Amino acid sequence: MENENIILIGFMGVGKGTVARALVKNSDYFAVDTDDLIESLENKKIKKIFEESGEPYFRSLEKKCALWCEKNITGSIISTGGGFYKQENIKKIGKIIYLQSTFEKIIEGIKNSPNAKKKLKKRPLLNDLEEAKKIYNQRIKEYESVADIIINVEDWDEKKAVSNIFDALSN
Ligand code: S3P
C-alpha cells in the first residue's frame, strides 16, 4: 500500500497540509505539497505568482507539477492546492482523498487559528469571501466525483481524521 501515493484534495484552508503532516507522523510516508513545489520551482510565493503573472499562469504551473508528480513521486502523502483536483492526470498520481467540510466551518477554522491573518493573506482567492463561497459551491460536486475516499473533517479532530483515513485505506 505504501508505494502508492495518497493525494489530499479539498477547499482552501480545510486542513490538507495539517492532515498530511499528521499522517506522515503515523506512517512511513513522506509529505509533499504541490504549492510548495510550485513556489520552489518559481522561487516565489503563490500570492506573488498570482499578482505578477495571473491565475492562468499559476494553473499552468499546477499542470507541470501534476505531470512531474506522476513521474517522480511514490510512497508520499501529497497535499494539494484547492484547485489541483482539476488536473487531468490526478488519478494516475495516487489514491485521492477529499477532505470535506462546509464553507462556514472552513472560514471559521481559519479565523480562529492563531495565524489567521497570514492564512487569509497568502490565499488570493480568499480575498473576497463572497467570491470564495461561489468557488466553493462550484467545486463541491467536482471534489466528490474525483475522490476515491471522502473524509468529513467538519468537527476538526485531527486524530479522528487520521484514523478514519487509515481505516478507509485498509478497507
Ligand atoms: C487555490 C488554493 C491554494 C493555492 C492557490 C489557489 C485554489 O491552495 O493553490 O491560492 O484554487 O483553491 P490551498 O488550498 O492550500 O489554500
XYZ file of N, CA and C and ligand atoms in Angstrom:
529
model
N 0.823 -1.207 0.000
C 0.000 0.000 0.000
C 0.859 1.260 0.000
N 2.026 1.194 0.680
C 2.755 2.441 0.868
C 3.562 2.914 -0.333
N 3.533 2.130 -1.448
C 4.190 2.645 -2.642
C 3.302 3.618 -3.386
N 1.996 3.420 -3.162
C 1.049 4.298 -3.838
C 0.970 5.621 -3.074
N 0.858 6.696 -3.839
C 0.708 7.998 -3.162
C -0.726 8.186 -2.691
N -0.855 9.038 -1.678
C -2.172 9.471 -1.227
C -2.249 10.966 -1.515
N -3.304 11.357 -2.196
C -3.437 12.772 -2.563
C -4.585 13.386 -1.776
N -4.300 14.448 -1.072
C -5.359 15.119 -0.306
C -5.876 16.301 -1.116
N -7.167 16.265 -1.392
C -7.782 17.398 -2.100
C -8.848 18.031 -1.201
N -9.250 19.236 -1.556
C -10.306 19.899 -0.800
C -10.118 21.404 -0.860
N -11.103 22.098 -0.317
C -11.112 23.552 -0.434
C -9.972 24.209 0.357
N -9.641 25.422 -0.046
C -8.618 26.211 0.648
C -8.886 26.264 2.135
N -7.866 25.989 2.917
C -7.984 26.153 4.358
C -8.678 25.009 5.081
N -9.007 23.934 4.363
C -9.727 22.833 5.024
C -8.799 22.016 5.930
N -7.491 22.162 5.705
C -6.532 21.474 6.583
C -5.758 20.354 5.901
N -5.595 20.454 4.575
C -4.881 19.400 3.834
C -3.446 19.243 4.333
N -2.768 20.381 4.535
C -1.374 20.338 4.996
C -1.272 19.761 6.399
N -2.166 20.193 7.266
C -2.157 19.719 8.655
C -2.410 18.212 8.708
N -3.406 17.758 7.946
C -3.715 16.324 7.933
C -2.532 15.544 7.336
N -1.916 16.086 6.287
C -0.756 15.403 5.675
C 0.362 15.233 6.700
N 0.631 16.274 7.455
C 1.703 16.191 8.463
C 1.352 15.173 9.544
N 0.081 15.132 9.928
C -0.341 14.155 10.940
C -0.236 12.731 10.386
N -0.561 12.555 9.106
C -0.492 11.220 8.504
C 0.949 10.710 8.433
N 1.881 11.591 8.075
C 3.275 11.110 7.960
C 3.865 10.767 9.326
N 3.394 11.455 10.343
C 3.883 11.163 11.701
C 3.530 9.740 12.103
N 2.428 9.235 11.552
C 1.934 7.915 11.931
C 2.167 6.851 10.861
N 3.135 7.067 9.980
C 3.358 6.093 8.904
C 4.761 6.267 8.331
N 5.061 5.476 7.285
C 6.366 5.624 6.619
C 6.280 6.510 5.389
N 5.151 7.134 5.194
C 5.004 8.023 4.045
C 5.868 9.268 4.212
N 6.109 9.927 3.091
C 6.821 11.200 3.082
C 5.793 12.267 2.684
N 5.954 13.501 3.141
C 4.963 14.534 2.801
C 5.467 15.474 1.707
N 4.595 15.718 0.738
C 4.916 16.643 -0.358
C 3.707 17.563 -0.531
N 3.956 18.832 -0.839
C 2.841 19.761 -1.039
C 2.986 20.434 -2.409
N 1.923 20.392 -3.207
C 2.057 20.898 -4.585
C 2.325 22.410 -4.621
N 1.719 23.158 -3.703
C 2.004 24.602 -3.687
C 3.465 24.865 -3.314
N 3.999 24.055 -2.394
C 5.418 24.219 -2.032
C 6.319 23.917 -3.235
N 5.949 22.871 -3.989
C 6.758 22.523 -5.177
C 6.737 23.682 -6.179
N 5.542 24.256 -6.367
C 5.399 25.363 -7.322
C 6.191 26.585 -6.844
N 6.120 26.851 -5.546
C 6.862 28.005 -5.008
C 8.361 27.806 -5.184
N 8.844 26.583 -4.998
C 10.292 26.417 -5.158
C 10.692 26.410 -6.632
N 9.802 25.926 -7.476
C 10.089 25.960 -8.923
C 10.250 27.399 -9.404
N 9.369 28.267 -8.913
C 9.365 29.664 -9.367
C 10.190 30.585 -8.470
N 10.570 30.042 -7.307
C 11.233 30.851 -6.286
C 10.403 32.092 -5.915
N 9.099 31.863 -5.783
C 8.159 32.948 -5.468
C 6.988 32.384 -4.695
N 6.407 33.189 -3.849
C 5.203 32.773 -3.131
C 4.017 32.715 -4.113
N 3.043 31.854 -3.780
C 1.847 31.713 -4.629
C 1.181 33.078 -4.852
N 1.082 33.856 -3.779
C 0.434 35.162 -3.853
C 1.119 36.040 -4.919
N 2.436 36.017 -4.903
C 3.231 36.812 -5.853
C 3.020 36.294 -7.281
N 2.960 34.971 -7.439
C 2.756 34.401 -8.778
C 1.408 34.886 -9.326
N 0.367 34.861 -8.477
C -0.953 35.362 -8.892
C -0.865 36.842 -9.266
N -0.204 37.629 -8.415
C -0.136 39.086 -8.646
C 0.637 39.422 -9.914
N 1.769 38.747 -10.105
C 2.644 39.132 -11.216
C 2.258 38.480 -12.535
N 1.755 37.249 -12.468
C 1.540 36.521 -13.727
C 0.112 36.060 -13.941
N -0.742 36.194 -12.907
C -2.158 35.852 -13.065
C -2.464 34.382 -12.814
N -3.782 34.123 -12.641
C -4.209 32.762 -12.305
C -3.930 31.741 -13.421
N -4.165 32.096 -14.720
C -3.903 31.073 -15.757
C -2.460 30.569 -15.739
N -1.531 31.471 -15.465
C -0.128 31.044 -15.399
C 0.075 30.089 -14.220
N -0.546 30.439 -13.074
C -0.454 29.546 -11.909
C -1.014 28.167 -12.259
N -2.146 28.128 -12.981
C -2.746 26.837 -13.354
C -1.813 26.048 -14.276
N -1.061 26.762 -15.119
C -0.120 26.045 -15.991
C 1.015 25.435 -15.162
N 1.371 26.111 -14.072
C 2.402 25.549 -13.181
C 1.862 24.326 -12.447
N 0.570 24.385 -12.084
C -0.045 23.219 -11.428
C -0.022 22.016 -12.359
N -0.255 22.279 -13.635
C -0.259 21.181 -14.608
C 1.146 20.566 -14.699
N 2.129 21.440 -14.794
C 3.521 20.979 -14.864
C 3.860 20.155 -13.622
N 3.401 20.651 -12.487
C 3.648 19.983 -11.213
C 2.967 18.610 -11.189
N 1.740 18.540 -11.703
C 0.998 17.272 -11.704
C 1.721 16.236 -12.569
N 2.242 16.669 -13.708
C 2.951 15.736 -14.593
C 4.236 15.263 -13.921
N 4.881 16.170 -13.240
C 6.127 15.832 -12.521
C 5.822 14.845 -11.379
N 4.760 15.104 -10.645
C 4.389 14.208 -9.531
C 4.119 12.795 -10.054
N 3.401 12.708 -11.169
C 3.059 11.389 -11.721
C 4.322 10.585 -12.025
N 5.323 11.253 -12.553
C 6.551 10.557 -12.958
C 7.485 10.272 -11.804
N 7.506 11.148 -10.824
C 8.616 11.122 -9.865
C 8.293 10.808 -8.411
N 7.012 10.792 -8.050
C 6.728 10.627 -6.615
C 6.090 9.270 -6.325
N 6.632 8.586 -5.310
C 5.979 7.364 -4.805
C 6.006 7.413 -3.280
N 5.144 6.637 -2.674
C 5.147 6.487 -1.215
C 4.964 7.782 -0.445
N 4.215 8.703 -1.011
C 4.079 10.007 -0.346
C 2.621 10.414 -0.147
N 2.444 11.258 0.859
C 1.159 11.919 1.060
C 1.319 13.271 0.358
N 0.511 13.502 -0.631
C 0.639 14.752 -1.390
C -0.521 15.671 -1.025
N -0.224 16.769 -0.322
C -1.283 17.756 -0.095
C -1.264 18.704 -1.288
N -2.450 19.149 -1.665
C -2.544 19.923 -2.915
C -3.214 21.277 -2.698
N -3.003 22.178 -3.634
C -3.746 23.429 -3.639
C -5.212 23.110 -3.952
N -6.108 23.984 -3.517
C -7.547 23.711 -3.649
C -8.059 23.494 -5.067
N -7.294 23.915 -6.083
C -7.744 23.749 -7.464
C -7.032 22.621 -8.199
N -6.145 21.928 -7.502
C -5.309 20.900 -8.136
C -6.121 19.687 -8.609
N -7.289 19.489 -7.965
C -8.124 18.327 -8.299
C -8.519 18.297 -9.770
N -8.394 19.468 -10.459
C -8.805 19.537 -11.865
C -7.774 18.939 -12.819
N -6.615 18.587 -12.309
C -5.578 18.057 -13.197
C -6.022 16.743 -13.833
N -5.855 16.689 -15.152
C -6.332 15.523 -15.909
C -5.730 14.211 -15.449
N -4.461 14.264 -15.033
C -3.762 13.011 -14.691
C -3.830 12.684 -13.198
N -4.678 13.401 -12.450
C -4.629 13.251 -10.981
C -4.827 11.797 -10.535
N -5.678 11.060 -11.233
C -5.943 9.666 -10.845
C -4.706 8.792 -11.015
N -3.816 9.225 -11.913
C -2.599 8.431 -12.144
C -1.550 8.690 -11.070
N -1.745 9.746 -10.292
C -0.733 10.088 -9.278
C -0.921 9.239 -8.025
N -2.174 8.930 -7.683
C -2.384 8.138 -6.473
C -3.840 8.079 -6.068
N -4.038 7.619 -4.852
C -5.397 7.484 -4.317
C -5.855 8.846 -3.792
N -7.050 9.236 -4.178
C -7.478 10.605 -3.871
C -8.427 10.655 -2.669
N -8.028 11.421 -1.693
C -8.872 11.602 -0.504
C -9.360 13.039 -0.455
N -10.661 13.184 -0.407
C -11.262 14.517 -0.341
C -11.579 14.850 1.116
N -10.989 15.914 1.614
C -11.296 16.390 2.966
C -12.469 17.361 2.850
N -13.576 16.941 3.414
C -14.835 17.659 3.201
C -15.259 18.440 4.449
N -15.698 19.658 4.222
C -16.269 20.458 5.313
C -17.166 21.525 4.700
N -17.943 22.204 5.532
C -18.773 23.279 4.976
C -17.913 24.534 4.821
N -18.372 25.431 3.951
C -17.649 26.687 3.740
C -17.537 27.455 5.056
N -18.643 27.504 5.789
C -18.685 28.274 7.037
C -17.668 27.734 8.051
N -17.613 26.414 8.174
C -16.669 25.810 9.135
C -15.220 26.070 8.721
N -14.975 26.026 7.427
C -13.609 26.251 6.953
C -13.166 27.680 7.301
N -14.035 28.644 7.009
C -13.687 30.045 7.266
C -13.567 30.293 8.775
N -14.469 29.688 9.534
C -14.418 29.817 10.995
C -13.074 29.264 11.525
N -12.685 28.108 10.988
C -11.420 27.477 11.392
C -10.230 28.377 11.106
N -10.237 28.992 9.936
C -9.131 29.891 9.580
C -9.129 31.089 10.532
N -10.315 31.680 10.728
C -10.406 32.897 11.549
C -10.034 32.644 13.002
N -10.289 31.424 13.483
C -9.952 31.112 14.875
C -8.525 30.636 15.063
N -7.787 30.473 13.970
C -6.419 29.959 14.119
C -5.488 31.102 14.559
N -4.383 30.770 15.244
C -3.508 31.815 15.767
C -2.894 32.702 14.670
N -2.690 32.111 13.476
C -2.128 32.941 12.393
C -3.157 33.217 11.290
N -4.369 33.567 11.731
C -5.490 33.775 10.816
C -5.171 34.787 9.698
N -4.566 35.903 10.088
C -4.303 36.965 9.110
C -3.434 36.447 7.973
N -2.385 35.749 8.370
C -1.425 35.216 7.403
C -2.097 34.202 6.479
N -2.942 33.359 7.078
C -3.617 32.314 6.297
C -4.550 32.910 5.244
N -5.201 34.027 5.612
C -6.100 34.675 4.659
C -5.296 35.419 3.594
N -4.241 36.068 4.039
C -3.450 36.909 3.147
C -2.725 36.120 2.059
N -2.255 34.935 2.434
C -1.471 34.181 1.443
C -2.334 33.508 0.371
N -3.678 33.580 0.542
C -4.565 32.919 -0.415
C -5.350 33.957 -1.227
N -4.880 34.267 -2.440
C -5.523 35.323 -3.236
C -7.008 35.069 -3.454
N -7.422 33.807 -3.575
C -8.835 33.529 -3.864
C -9.716 33.593 -2.619
N -9.106 33.926 -1.479
C -9.922 34.118 -0.266
C -10.039 35.603 0.098
N -9.545 36.472 -0.781
C -9.622 37.920 -0.518
C -11.063 38.385 -0.392
N -11.914 37.820 -1.247
C -13.308 38.214 -1.267
C -14.139 36.966 -0.898
N -14.688 36.969 0.319
C -15.339 35.751 0.812
C -16.609 35.384 0.042
N -17.269 36.405 -0.527
C -18.463 36.105 -1.332
C -18.092 35.328 -2.582
N -17.005 35.804 -3.214
C -16.497 35.110 -4.409
C -16.006 33.710 -4.048
N -15.341 33.627 -2.894
C -14.796 32.338 -2.454
C -15.922 31.321 -2.250
N -17.034 31.793 -1.706
C -18.185 30.903 -1.481
C -18.721 30.379 -2.819
N -18.703 31.269 -3.830
C -19.157 30.835 -5.167
C -18.247 29.727 -5.699
N -16.931 29.933 -5.513
C -15.969 28.916 -5.981
C -16.235 27.602 -5.236
N -16.457 27.721 -3.933
C -16.740 26.533 -3.114
C -17.956 25.784 -3.681
N -19.031 26.541 -3.923
C -20.254 25.905 -4.431
C -20.063 25.254 -5.798
N -19.228 25.897 -6.625
C -18.954 25.306 -7.946
C -18.179 23.999 -7.809
N -17.319 23.953 -6.784
C -16.386 22.830 -6.730
C -16.870 21.615 -5.946
N -17.809 21.791 -5.011
C -18.070 20.653 -4.099
C -18.408 19.345 -4.817
N -19.244 19.415 -5.816
C -19.627 18.176 -6.540
C -18.420 17.598 -7.272
N -17.578 18.501 -7.791
C -16.398 18.027 -8.544
C -15.394 17.337 -7.618
N -15.212 17.919 -6.423
C -14.319 17.267 -5.454
C -14.833 15.854 -5.176
N -16.147 15.770 -4.940
C -16.727 14.466 -4.607
C -16.544 13.471 -5.732
N -16.732 13.948 -6.965
C -16.707 12.964 -8.046
C -15.290 12.503 -8.393
N -14.296 13.295 -8.092
C -12.929 12.855 -8.400
C -12.347 11.992 -7.262
N -12.975 12.065 -6.076
C -12.395 11.400 -4.893
C -12.606 9.890 -4.887
N -11.590 9.163 -4.387
C -11.760 7.730 -4.121
C -12.364 7.552 -2.731
N -11.991 8.445 -1.830
C -12.446 8.351 -0.436
C -12.832 9.764 0.018
N -13.940 9.870 0.746
C -14.344 11.177 1.275
C -14.276 11.129 2.793
N -13.553 12.070 3.374
C -13.423 12.108 4.834
C -13.975 13.440 5.330
N -14.948 13.367 6.224
C -15.517 14.595 6.751
C -14.638 15.127 7.890
N -14.211 16.375 7.768
C -13.333 16.945 8.798
C -13.979 18.161 9.474
N -15.314 18.205 9.380
C -16.049 19.342 9.937
C -15.778 19.585 11.416
N -15.697 18.476 12.176
C -15.508 18.677 13.618
C -14.043 18.911 13.962
N -13.216 18.850 12.956
C -11.796 19.199 13.057
C -11.055 18.511 14.208
N -11.207 17.195 14.216
C -10.468 16.406 15.182
C -9.374 15.676 14.389
N -8.149 16.181 14.547
C -7.031 15.701 13.725
C -6.824 14.185 13.865
N -6.869 13.714 15.128
C -6.642 12.285 15.381
C -7.693 11.430 14.693
N -8.938 11.919 14.780
C -10.038 11.169 14.175
C -9.879 11.149 12.646
N -9.486 12.281 12.089
C -9.293 12.355 10.634
C -8.237 11.335 10.207
N -7.120 11.286 10.952
C -6.035 10.361 10.608
C -6.514 8.914 10.708
N -7.196 8.563 11.808
C -7.609 7.161 11.930
C -8.690 6.819 10.909
N -9.571 7.758 10.600
C -10.574 7.493 9.552
C -9.915 7.253 8.197
N -8.850 8.006 7.921
C -8.167 7.841 6.631
C -7.481 6.474 6.577
N -6.754 6.110 7.632
C -6.092 4.799 7.605
C -7.109 3.655 7.563
N -8.230 3.824 8.255
C -9.272 2.794 8.199
C -9.794 2.657 6.765
N -10.096 3.787 6.160
C -10.651 3.761 4.798
C -9.647 3.155 3.817
N -8.355 3.431 4.025
C -7.341 2.907 3.100
C -7.170 1.403 3.244
N -7.397 0.888 4.457
C -7.175 -0.552 4.638
C -8.400 -1.374 4.227
N -9.503 -0.706 3.922
C -10.708 -1.453 3.510
C -10.685 -1.818 2.028
C -6.134 27.654 -4.664
C -5.761 27.155 -3.432
C -4.476 27.480 -2.807
C -3.431 27.801 -3.858
C -3.926 28.881 -4.763
C -5.233 28.507 -5.479
C -7.465 27.290 -5.224
O -4.026 26.398 -2.000
O -3.119 26.654 -4.613
O -4.081 30.048 -4.000
O -7.702 27.462 -6.421
O -8.304 26.781 -4.443
P -4.720 25.994 -0.579
O -5.845 25.066 -0.914
O -3.645 25.325 0.171
O -5.179 27.243 0.048
